[in-house]
PDB file of C-alpha atoms in Angstrom:
ATOM      1  CA  MET A   1     -54.598  12.470  15.854  1.00 56.00           C
ATOM      2  CA  VAL A   2     -53.782   9.944  13.129  1.00 55.00           C
ATOM      3  CA  ASP A   3     -54.450  12.618  10.491  1.00 71.00           C
ATOM      4  CA  VAL A   4     -52.135  15.060  12.279  1.00 75.00           C
ATOM      5  CA  GLN A   5     -49.401  12.449  12.509  1.00 74.00           C
ATOM      6  CA  HIS A   6     -49.793  11.558   8.813  1.00 76.00           C
ATOM      7  CA  TRP A   7     -49.659  15.236   7.844  1.00 82.00           C
ATOM      8  CA  LEU A   8     -46.574  15.902   9.947  1.00 85.00           C
ATOM      9  CA  SER A   9     -44.768  12.853   8.589  1.00 83.00           C
ATOM     10  CA  ALA A  10     -44.702  14.442   5.119  1.00 84.00           C
ATOM     11  CA  LEU A  11     -42.766  17.479   6.397  1.00 91.00           C
ATOM     12  CA  PRO A  12     -39.015  17.922   6.937  1.00 93.00           C
ATOM     13  CA  PRO A  13     -37.882  17.406  10.567  1.00 93.00           C
ATOM     14  CA  GLY A  14     -36.958  21.076  11.022  1.00 95.00           C
ATOM     15  CA  VAL A  15     -40.444  22.172   9.998  1.00 95.00           C
ATOM     16  CA  ILE A  16     -41.987  19.665  12.421  1.00 95.00           C
ATOM     17  CA  TYR A  17     -39.961  21.117  15.299  1.00 96.00           C
ATOM     18  CA  LEU A  18     -41.106  24.638  14.376  1.00 96.00           C
ATOM     19  CA  ILE A  19     -44.743  23.528  14.188  1.00 96.00           C
ATOM     20  CA  VAL A  20     -44.488  21.862  17.603  1.00 96.00           C
ATOM     21  CA  ALA A  21     -43.032  25.011  19.154  1.00 97.00           C
ATOM     22  CA  GLY A  22     -45.471  27.312  17.342  1.00 96.00           C
ATOM     23  CA  VAL A  23     -48.692  25.438  18.072  1.00 96.00           C
ATOM     24  CA  ILE A  24     -47.836  24.872  21.729  1.00 95.00           C
ATOM     25  CA  GLY A  25     -46.647  28.465  22.062  1.00 95.00           C
ATOM     26  CA  VAL A  26     -49.861  29.945  20.637  1.00 94.00           C
ATOM     27  CA  GLU A  27     -51.956  27.591  22.769  1.00 92.00           C
ATOM     28  CA  SER A  28     -50.058  28.735  25.868  1.00 90.00           C
ATOM     29  CA  MET A  29     -50.852  32.368  25.029  1.00 88.00           C
ATOM     30  CA  GLY A  30     -54.550  31.608  25.581  1.00 82.00           C
ATOM     31  CA  ILE A  31     -55.708  30.536  22.097  1.00 84.00           C
ATOM     32  CA  PRO A  32     -57.255  27.035  21.998  1.00 82.00           C
ATOM     33  CA  LEU A  33     -55.103  24.915  19.674  1.00 88.00           C
ATOM     34  CA  PRO A  34     -54.359  21.149  19.722  1.00 87.00           C
ATOM     35  CA  GLY A  35     -50.915  21.510  21.297  1.00 89.00           C
ATOM     36  CA  GLU A  36     -50.960  18.181  23.086  1.00 87.00           C
ATOM     37  CA  ILE A  37     -52.114  16.345  19.954  1.00 89.00           C
ATOM     38  CA  VAL A  38     -49.227  17.844  17.984  1.00 92.00           C
ATOM     39  CA  LEU A  39     -46.763  16.825  20.717  1.00 92.00           C
ATOM     40  CA  VAL A  40     -48.112  13.278  20.953  1.00 89.00           C
ATOM     41  CA  SER A  41     -48.067  12.879  17.162  1.00 90.00           C
ATOM     42  CA  SER A  42     -44.496  14.170  16.962  1.00 92.00           C
ATOM     43  CA  ALA A  43     -43.345  11.897  19.786  1.00 90.00           C
ATOM     44  CA  LEU A  44     -44.776   8.890  17.949  1.00 88.00           C
ATOM     45  CA  LEU A  45     -42.983  10.030  14.794  1.00 91.00           C
ATOM     46  CA  ALA A  46     -39.791  10.100  16.864  1.00 92.00           C
ATOM     47  CA  ALA A  47     -40.438   6.483  17.856  1.00 88.00           C
ATOM     48  CA  ALA A  48     -40.695   5.678  14.144  1.00 87.00           C
ATOM     49  CA  GLY A  49     -37.358   7.386  13.467  1.00 89.00           C
ATOM     50  CA  VAL A  50     -38.769  10.339  11.512  1.00 92.00           C
ATOM     51  CA  VAL A  51     -37.582  13.001  13.975  1.00 95.00           C
ATOM     52  CA  GLU A  52     -35.308  13.153  17.020  1.00 95.00           C
ATOM     53  CA  PRO A  53     -37.065  12.964  20.425  1.00 94.00           C
ATOM     54  CA  GLU A  54     -34.710  15.451  22.106  1.00 96.00           C
ATOM     55  CA  TRP A  55     -35.534  18.115  19.527  1.00 97.00           C
ATOM     56  CA  VAL A  56     -39.265  17.441  19.762  1.00 96.00           C
ATOM     57  CA  ALA A  57     -39.098  17.822  23.553  1.00 96.00           C
ATOM     58  CA  THR A  58     -36.921  20.943  23.323  1.00 97.00           C
ATOM     59  CA  ALA A  59     -39.282  22.569  20.816  1.00 97.00           C
ATOM     60  CA  ALA A  60     -42.305  21.746  22.977  1.00 96.00           C
ATOM     61  CA  ALA A  61     -40.661  23.094  26.145  1.00 96.00           C
ATOM     62  CA  ALA A  62     -39.540  26.291  24.403  1.00 97.00           C
ATOM     63  CA  GLY A  63     -43.003  26.871  22.978  1.00 96.00           C
ATOM     64  CA  ALA A  64     -44.629  26.270  26.358  1.00 94.00           C
ATOM     65  CA  ILE A  65     -42.308  28.563  28.314  1.00 95.00           C
ATOM     66  CA  VAL A  66     -42.240  31.414  25.786  1.00 96.00           C
ATOM     67  CA  GLY A  67     -45.963  31.152  25.032  1.00 94.00           C
ATOM     68  CA  ASP A  68     -46.909  31.187  28.704  1.00 93.00           C
ATOM     69  CA  SER A  69     -44.687  34.213  29.299  1.00 94.00           C
ATOM     70  CA  ILE A  70     -46.302  36.117  26.434  1.00 94.00           C
ATOM     71  CA  GLY A  71     -49.724  35.082  27.721  1.00 91.00           C
ATOM     72  CA  TYR A  72     -48.734  36.349  31.176  1.00 92.00           C
ATOM     73  CA  ALA A  73     -47.738  39.742  29.738  1.00 93.00           C
ATOM     74  CA  VAL A  74     -50.959  40.007  27.734  1.00 88.00           C
ATOM     75  CA  GLY A  75     -53.068  38.992  30.724  1.00 86.00           C
ATOM     76  CA  ARG A  76     -51.319  41.485  33.009  1.00 87.00           C
ATOM     77  CA  ARG A  77     -51.950  44.274  30.529  1.00 86.00           C
ATOM     78  CA  GLY A  78     -55.499  43.330  29.568  1.00 79.00           C
ATOM     79  CA  GLY A  79     -56.710  42.036  32.940  1.00 75.00           C
ATOM     80  CA  ARG A  80     -59.986  40.214  33.439  1.00 73.00           C
ATOM     81  CA  PRO A  81     -61.783  42.064  30.577  1.00 78.00           C
ATOM     82  CA  LEU A  82     -59.353  40.360  28.197  1.00 73.00           C
ATOM     83  CA  LEU A  83     -60.219  36.930  29.610  1.00 72.00           C
ATOM     84  CA  GLU A  84     -63.915  37.705  29.273  1.00 75.00           C
ATOM     85  CA  ARG A  85     -63.430  38.733  25.633  1.00 76.00           C
ATOM     86  CA  LEU A  86     -61.583  35.487  24.987  1.00 70.00           C
ATOM     87  CA  GLY A  87     -64.469  33.653  26.635  1.00 71.00           C
ATOM     88  CA  ARG A  88     -66.961  35.250  24.258  1.00 76.00           C
ATOM     89  CA  ARG A  89     -64.743  34.368  21.307  1.00 74.00           C
ATOM     90  CA  PHE A  90     -64.131  30.774  22.440  1.00 70.00           C
ATOM     91  CA  PRO A  91     -67.151  29.949  24.644  1.00 72.00           C
ATOM     92  CA  LYS A  92     -66.615  26.203  24.421  1.00 69.00           C
ATOM     93  CA  HIS A  93     -63.067  26.364  25.818  1.00 62.00           C
ATOM     94  CA  LEU A  94     -62.831  29.664  27.708  1.00 67.00           C
ATOM     95  CA  GLY A  95     -66.400  30.472  28.713  1.00 71.00           C
ATOM     96  CA  PRO A  96     -67.453  31.664  32.198  1.00 76.00           C
ATOM     97  CA  PRO A  97     -67.611  28.126  33.713  1.00 77.00           C
ATOM     98  CA  GLN A  98     -64.101  27.295  32.492  1.00 71.00           C
ATOM     99  CA  LEU A  99     -62.749  30.634  33.682  1.00 75.00           C
ATOM    100  CA  ALA A 100     -64.362  30.163  37.092  1.00 76.00           C
ATOM    101  CA  ARG A 101     -62.780  26.710  37.492  1.00 75.00           C
ATOM    102  CA  ALA A 102     -59.370  28.071  36.493  1.00 73.00           C
ATOM    103  CA  GLU A 103     -59.655  30.909  39.021  1.00 75.00           C
ATOM    104  CA  GLN A 104     -60.627  28.421  41.731  1.00 78.00           C
ATOM    105  CA  SER A 105     -57.518  26.387  40.939  1.00 74.00           C
ATOM    106  CA  PHE A 106     -55.335  29.477  41.288  1.00 74.00           C
ATOM    107  CA  ALA A 107     -57.053  30.475  44.531  1.00 73.00           C
ATOM    108  CA  ARG A 108     -56.583  26.987  45.970  1.00 76.00           C
ATOM    109  CA  HIS A 109     -53.093  26.101  44.715  1.00 74.00           C
ATOM    110  CA  GLY A 110     -51.457  29.457  44.016  1.00 73.00           C
ATOM    111  CA  VAL A 111     -48.414  29.343  41.749  1.00 77.00           C
ATOM    112  CA  TRP A 112     -48.522  25.520  41.775  1.00 83.00           C
ATOM    113  CA  ALA A 113     -51.547  25.847  39.497  1.00 80.00           C
ATOM    114  CA  VAL A 114     -49.116  27.051  36.815  1.00 84.00           C
ATOM    115  CA  PHE A 115     -46.909  23.971  37.223  1.00 88.00           C
ATOM    116  CA  PHE A 116     -49.684  21.381  37.349  1.00 84.00           C
ATOM    117  CA  GLY A 117     -51.790  23.356  34.877  1.00 80.00           C
ATOM    118  CA  ARG A 118     -49.375  22.307  32.130  1.00 86.00           C
ATOM    119  CA  PHE A 119     -50.834  18.784  32.461  1.00 84.00           C
ATOM    120  CA  VAL A 120     -54.499  19.921  32.344  1.00 80.00           C
ATOM    121  CA  ALA A 121     -56.060  21.026  29.055  1.00 76.00           C
ATOM    122  CA  LEU A 122     -57.986  23.991  30.487  1.00 75.00           C
ATOM    123  CA  LEU A 123     -55.207  25.415  32.661  1.00 77.00           C
ATOM    124  CA  ARG A 124     -52.631  24.808  29.928  1.00 83.00           C
ATOM    125  CA  ILE A 125     -54.475  27.438  27.875  1.00 84.00           C
ATOM    126  CA  LEU A 126     -55.373  29.848  30.678  1.00 81.00           C
ATOM    127  CA  ALA A 127     -52.399  29.627  33.066  1.00 84.00           C
ATOM    128  CA  GLY A 128     -50.350  32.427  31.498  1.00 87.00           C
ATOM    129  CA  PRO A 129     -53.087  35.014  30.869  1.00 85.00           C
ATOM    130  CA  LEU A 130     -54.812  34.243  34.161  1.00 84.00           C
ATOM    131  CA  ALA A 131     -51.599  34.527  36.184  1.00 86.00           C
ATOM    132  CA  GLY A 132     -50.931  37.899  34.562  1.00 87.00           C
ATOM    133  CA  ALA A 133     -54.472  39.139  35.143  1.00 84.00           C
ATOM    134  CA  LEU A 134     -54.253  38.095  38.808  1.00 81.00           C
ATOM    135  CA  HIS A 135     -50.844  39.851  39.149  1.00 84.00           C
ATOM    136  CA  VAL A 136     -48.948  36.754  40.230  1.00 85.00           C
ATOM    137  CA  PRO A 137     -45.269  37.820  40.732  1.00 88.00           C
ATOM    138  CA  TYR A 138     -43.487  37.118  37.452  1.00 90.00           C
ATOM    139  CA  ARG A 139     -40.408  35.474  39.015  1.00 90.00           C
ATOM    140  CA  ARG A 140     -42.552  32.911  40.819  1.00 90.00           C
ATOM    141  CA  PHE A 141     -44.619  32.424  37.701  1.00 92.00           C
ATOM    142  CA  LEU A 142     -41.523  31.922  35.535  1.00 93.00           C
ATOM    143  CA  VAL A 143     -40.057  29.260  37.847  1.00 93.00           C
ATOM    144  CA  ALA A 144     -43.311  27.290  37.937  1.00 92.00           C
ATOM    145  CA  ASN A 145     -43.866  27.852  34.222  1.00 92.00           C
ATOM    146  CA  ALA A 146     -40.393  26.661  33.222  1.00 94.00           C
ATOM    147  CA  ALA A 147     -40.503  23.640  35.536  1.00 94.00           C
ATOM    148  CA  GLY A 148     -43.932  22.587  34.317  1.00 91.00           C
ATOM    149  CA  GLY A 149     -43.040  23.118  30.670  1.00 93.00           C
ATOM    150  CA  LEU A 150     -39.836  21.071  30.885  1.00 95.00           C
ATOM    151  CA  VAL A 151     -41.380  18.185  32.829  1.00 93.00           C
ATOM    152  CA  TRP A 152     -44.443  18.075  30.562  1.00 92.00           C
ATOM    153  CA  ALA A 153     -42.525  18.338  27.286  1.00 94.00           C
ATOM    154  CA  PHE A 154     -39.679  15.925  28.034  1.00 94.00           C
ATOM    155  CA  GLY A 155     -41.804  13.545  30.099  1.00 91.00           C
ATOM    156  CA  THR A 156     -44.536  13.239  27.466  1.00 90.00           C
ATOM    157  CA  THR A 157     -42.098  12.956  24.572  1.00 93.00           C
ATOM    158  CA  TYR A 158     -39.830  10.309  26.067  1.00 91.00           C
ATOM    159  CA  LEU A 159     -42.702   8.317  27.577  1.00 89.00           C
ATOM    160  CA  LEU A 160     -44.430   8.022  24.204  1.00 87.00           C
ATOM    161  CA  PHE A 161     -41.102   7.508  22.442  1.00 89.00           C
ATOM    162  CA  SER A 162     -40.277   4.578  24.739  1.00 85.00           C
ATOM    163  CA  VAL A 163     -43.769   3.084  24.507  1.00 81.00           C
ATOM    164  CA  GLY A 164     -43.733   3.418  20.715  1.00 75.00           C
ATOM    165  CA  ARG A 165     -40.352   1.697  20.405  1.00 75.00           C
ATOM    166  CA  ALA A 166     -41.413  -1.108  22.764  1.00 71.00           C
ATOM    167  CA  ALA A 167     -44.720  -1.600  20.948  1.00 64.00           C
ATOM    168  CA  GLU A 168     -42.991  -1.730  17.577  1.00 59.00           C
ATOM    169  CA  HIS A 169     -40.578  -4.388  18.829  1.00 57.00           C
ATOM    170  CA  TRP A 170     -43.349  -6.352  20.541  1.00 56.00           C
ATOM    171  CA  LEU A 171     -45.615  -6.371  17.483  1.00 50.00           C
ATOM    172  CA  LYS A 172     -42.778  -7.661  15.297  1.00 50.00           C
ATOM    173  CA  ASP A 173     -42.264 -10.727  17.496  1.00 50.00           C
ATOM    174  CA  ILE A 174     -45.830 -11.510  18.557  1.00 47.00           C
ATOM    175  CA  SER A 175     -47.702 -14.463  17.063  1.00 48.00           C
ATOM    176  CA  TRP A 176     -51.207 -14.202  15.643  1.00 47.00           C
ATOM    177  CA  ALA A 177     -52.551 -16.296  18.496  1.00 50.00           C
ATOM    178  CA  GLY A 178     -51.055 -13.900  21.029  1.00 48.00           C
ATOM    179  CA  LEU A 179     -52.490 -10.930  19.174  1.00 46.00           C
ATOM    180  CA  VAL A 180     -55.987 -12.471  19.210  1.00 52.00           C
ATOM    181  CA  LEU A 181     -55.700 -13.197  22.947  1.00 53.00           C
ATOM    182  CA  ALA A 182     -54.571  -9.628  23.615  1.00 50.00           C
ATOM    183  CA  VAL A 183     -57.534  -8.201  21.673  1.00 52.00           C
ATOM    184  CA  LEU A 184     -59.984 -10.500  23.476  1.00 62.00           C
ATOM    185  CA  ALA A 185     -58.513  -9.529  26.850  1.00 58.00           C
ATOM    186  CA  GLY A 186     -58.886  -5.848  25.989  1.00 54.00           C
ATOM    187  CA  LEU A 187     -62.512  -6.310  24.897  1.00 62.00           C
ATOM    188  CA  ALA A 188     -63.318  -8.299  28.037  1.00 69.00           C
ATOM    189  CA  SER A 189     -61.803  -5.696  30.350  1.00 59.00           C
ATOM    190  CA  THR A 190     -63.656  -2.895  28.529  1.00 57.00           C
ATOM    191  CA  TRP A 191     -66.951  -4.793  28.854  1.00 66.00           C
ATOM    192  CA  TRP A 192     -66.362  -5.346  32.578  1.00 65.00           C
ATOM    193  CA  LEU A 193     -65.532  -1.682  33.207  1.00 57.00           C
ATOM    194  CA  ARG A 194     -68.628  -0.486  31.349  1.00 60.00           C
ATOM    195  CA  ARG A 195     -70.798  -3.001  33.240  1.00 65.00           C
ATOM    196  CA  ARG A 196     -69.312  -1.815  36.520  1.00 59.00           C
ATOM    197  CA  ALA A 197     -69.937   1.842  35.594  1.00 53.00           C
ATOM    198  CA  ARG A 198     -73.590   1.107  34.741  1.00 56.00           C
ATOM    199  CA  HIS A 199     -73.976  -0.714  38.062  1.00 56.00           C
ATOM    200  CA  LEU A 200     -72.657   2.289  39.980  1.00 50.00           C
ATOM    201  CA  GLU A 201     -74.982   4.628  38.091  1.00 45.00           C
ATOM    202  CA  GLN A 202     -77.969   2.488  39.086  1.00 51.00           C
ATOM    203  CA  VAL A 203     -77.252   2.728  42.807  1.00 47.00           C
ATOM    204  CA  GLU A 204     -80.205   4.615  44.296  1.00 43.00           C
ATOM    205  CA  VAL A 205     -79.737   7.561  46.591  1.00 44.00           C
ATOM    206  CA  PRO A 206     -81.827   7.062  49.784  1.00 47.00           C
ATOM    207  CA  ASP A 207     -84.943   9.213  49.969  1.00 47.00           C
ATOM    208  CA  GLU A 208     -85.469  11.742  52.709  1.00 45.00           C
ATOM    209  CA  ALA A 209     -88.199   9.529  54.143  1.00 45.00           C
ATOM    210  CA  ASP A 210     -85.717   6.707  54.613  1.00 48.00           C
ATOM    211  CA  GLU A 211     -83.222   8.837  56.496  1.00 48.00           C
ATOM    212  CA  PRO A 212     -83.074   8.399  60.280  1.00 50.00           C
ATOM    213  CA  VAL A 213     -84.853  11.051  62.330  1.00 48.00           C
ATOM    214  CA  HIS A 214     -82.649  12.741  64.876  1.00 50.00           C
ATOM    215  CA  ALA A 215     -83.896  13.768  68.273  1.00 46.00           C
ATOM    216  CA  GLY A 216     -83.397  17.419  67.503  1.00 47.00           C
ATOM    217  CA  ASP A 217     -85.625  17.168  64.413  1.00 48.00           C
ATOM    218  CA  ARG A 218     -88.722  15.959  66.274  1.00 45.00           C
TER     219      ARG A 218
END
C-alpha cells in the first residue's frame, strides 16, 4: 500500500480522482483489482493535503455505483456461465468456493448482501454480476448499491482522513519517551494476543469415549 500511495502522490490531483473512480469501477464490474487499497492510499494523501477528501470520496462512490451497475448488466446478460468463466480466469478470487459463499450470502440476506457486500472484499467484486445473474430487481439493487457505495466511500475516506490528521498532529507533539512507551505497549499487546490465540488452539476437543452415554444409546 505504501508503494501505491507513493506512486499516486507523484500524480496531479485530477488524475488521482480518475484512477480512484476507474480502479474501483472495474473492480465492481467483477474484475479483481485493489480498489480498497487505492481508496485508502488516496484518503491518506488527502490527510497529507495532496488531494481533497470530498473529491476522493465522490470519485470512489461514483466508481462503485457505476461499476456495480455495469457488472449487474453483464451478469444479467451472461448469467451463471459468465461467473464460472470468471472463476476459471481468476481462480484465487472468484473460484467455485468463493462463488458458493457469495451465493449463500445472497440467499440468506437478499438485497442487503449488495449493501453490506461493499464492505467485504469478495462480495465487493461479485455483488453486481451475481445480482444480475440471479435476476435481482434492478430498482432494489440500485438502491442498495448506491447506499452501500456512498456509505463505504465517504465513511472510509473521512475516517482515514480524520485519523491521518490526528496522527500527524499527535506525532508532532509527542516526546521520544512517549513514543517508546507506545511502541512497547503495542508489542506487549501483540505478544499477549498471540499467546492467547495459541492457548485457544491447544484446547483439546473431548474424545467420543469421554462423552456421556445417554440412555437411548445403550
